[in-house]
Coordinates of C-alpha atoms in Angstrom, one line a residue:
X1 CA -2.8 -15.1 2.6
X2 CA -3.3 -11.4 2.5
X3 CA -6.1 -9.0 3.3
X4 CA -6.4 -5.7 1.5
X5 CA -8.1 -2.7 3.2
X6 CA -9.7 0.2 1.4
X7 CA -10.7 3.5 3.0
X8 CA -13.1 4.7 0.2
X9 CA -13.6 8.3 -0.7
X10 CA -14.9 10.0 -3.7
X11 CA -11.5 11.6 -4.6
X12 CA -9.0 9.2 -2.9
X13 CA -8.9 5.6 -1.8
X14 CA -6.5 4.7 1.0
X15 CA -5.0 1.3 0.7
X16 CA -3.4 -0.9 3.3
X17 CA -2.3 -4.6 3.2
X18 CA -1.3 -7.3 5.6
X19 CA 2.0 -9.1 5.6
X20 CA 2.0 -12.6 4.1
X21 CA 1.0 -14.1 7.4
X22 CA -2.1 -11.9 7.5
X23 CA -1.3 -10.6 11.0
X24 CA 0.4 -7.2 10.5
X25 CA -1.2 -4.2 8.8
X26 CA 0.8 -1.6 6.9
X27 CA -0.2 1.4 4.8
X28 CA 0.4 0.8 1.1
X29 CA -0.7 3.7 -1.1
X30 CA -3.3 6.3 -2.0
X31 CA -5.3 5.8 -5.2
X32 CA -6.2 9.2 -6.6
X33 CA -9.4 9.3 -8.5
X34 CA -10.3 12.0 -11.0
X35 CA -13.8 13.3 -10.4
X36 CA -16.3 10.9 -12.0
X37 CA -13.7 8.3 -13.0
X38 CA -14.8 5.2 -11.0
X39 CA -13.0 2.7 -13.3
X40 CA -9.6 4.1 -12.5
X41 CA -9.7 3.1 -8.9
X42 CA -11.2 -0.3 -9.6
X43 CA -8.5 -1.1 -12.1
X44 CA -5.7 -0.3 -9.6
X45 CA -7.4 -2.4 -6.9
X46 CA -7.6 -5.3 -9.3
X47 CA -3.8 -4.9 -10.0
X48 CA -3.1 -4.9 -6.3
X49 CA -5.2 -8.0 -5.7
X50 CA -3.2 -9.9 -8.3
X51 CA 0.2 -8.5 -7.4
X52 CA -0.1 -9.4 -3.7
X53 CA -2.3 -12.5 -3.9
X54 CA -5.1 -11.0 -1.9
X55 CA -7.8 -13.4 -0.7
X56 CA -9.9 -11.0 1.4
X57 CA -10.8 -7.3 1.0
X58 CA -12.2 -5.2 3.8
X59 CA -13.7 -1.8 3.2
X60 CA -14.3 0.8 5.8
X61 CA -18.0 1.5 6.4
X62 CA -18.6 5.2 7.3
X63 CA -21.3 4.9 9.9
X64 CA -22.6 8.0 11.7
X65 CA -21.2 8.7 15.1
X66 CA -24.3 7.1 16.7
X67 CA -23.8 3.9 14.6
X68 CA -26.6 4.6 12.2
X69 CA -26.3 4.3 8.5
X70 CA -26.0 7.5 6.5
X71 CA -26.0 8.2 2.8
X72 CA -22.3 7.6 2.4
X73 CA -22.8 4.0 3.6
X74 CA -24.9 3.2 0.4
X75 CA -22.2 4.7 -1.8
X76 CA -19.5 2.7 -0.1
X77 CA -21.5 -0.6 -0.4
X78 CA -22.1 0.1 -4.1
X79 CA -18.3 0.6 -4.5
X80 CA -17.8 -2.7 -2.6
X81 CA -20.0 -4.6 -5.0
X82 CA -18.0 -3.2 -7.9
X83 CA -14.7 -4.2 -6.3
X84 CA -16.0 -7.7 -5.6
X85 CA -17.2 -8.1 -9.1
X86 CA -14.0 -6.8 -10.7
X87 CA -11.6 -8.8 -8.5
X88 CA -13.5 -12.0 -7.8
X89 CA -12.6 -11.5 -4.1
X90 CA -15.3 -11.4 -1.4
X91 CA -15.6 -8.0 0.3
X92 CA -16.3 -7.5 4.0
X93 CA -17.0 -4.3 5.8
X94 CA -15.6 -2.8 9.0
X95 CA -16.8 0.2 11.0
X96 CA -14.4 3.0 10.2
X97 CA -15.6 5.7 12.6
X98 CA -12.6 7.7 13.9
X99 CA -9.9 6.1 11.6
X100 CA -9.3 9.2 9.6
X101 CA -9.3 11.4 12.7
X102 CA -7.0 9.0 14.5
X103 CA -4.6 9.0 11.5
X104 CA -4.6 12.8 11.2
X105 CA -3.9 13.1 15.0
X106 CA -1.0 10.6 14.8
X107 CA 0.6 12.5 11.9
X108 CA 0.1 15.9 13.6
X109 CA 1.6 14.5 16.8
X110 CA 4.6 13.4 14.8
X111 CA 5.1 17.0 13.7
X112 CA 4.1 16.5 10.1
X113 CA 2.7 19.7 8.5
X114 CA -0.9 19.7 7.3
X115 CA 0.3 20.2 3.7
X116 CA 2.4 17.0 4.0
X117 CA -0.5 15.1 5.6
X118 CA -2.7 15.6 2.5
X119 CA -3.0 12.3 0.6
X120 CA -1.0 10.4 3.3
X121 CA -3.9 10.2 5.8
X122 CA -5.9 7.8 3.6
X123 CA -3.5 4.7 3.6
X124 CA -2.8 5.3 7.3
X125 CA -6.5 5.3 8.0
X126 CA -6.8 2.1 5.9
X127 CA -4.1 0.5 8.0
X128 CA -5.9 1.4 11.3
X129 CA -9.1 0.0 9.8
X130 CA -7.2 -3.2 8.8
X131 CA -5.6 -3.6 12.2
X132 CA -9.0 -3.4 13.8
X133 CA -10.4 -5.9 11.4
X134 CA -7.6 -8.4 12.0
X135 CA -8.1 -8.1 15.8
X136 CA -11.8 -8.9 15.4
X137 CA -11.4 -11.5 12.6
X138 CA -8.3 -13.6 13.3
X139 CA -7.5 -16.4 10.9

């Protein structure tokens, strides 16, 4: 069974998925969301859940550096409720502090220009989030 990871943002959602055994995480895609169009992202997530037979969804929780909850956490949890309702799959949350920065650093270290990194960082951040989740929640 597969786990889908979502790195939620107002403009883009990074998506990663496990292999069929649920042990390896890989970046999948970036869902671009026009400003104010929440339904578009949810519809694509529903398609991915069906296409890949997803039985678990993890969403990155953007805690503050000190571990406290900021205003973005509430938006992310509301998004998670919409995803769970639309897909029928339970949503879990994973601390995502540093995943985007780590993804940016890895791409920069590989020599990728900042222009090419735009839009690619999100699925890589989602895969880092998913890898961390798998390590903490083995099946």
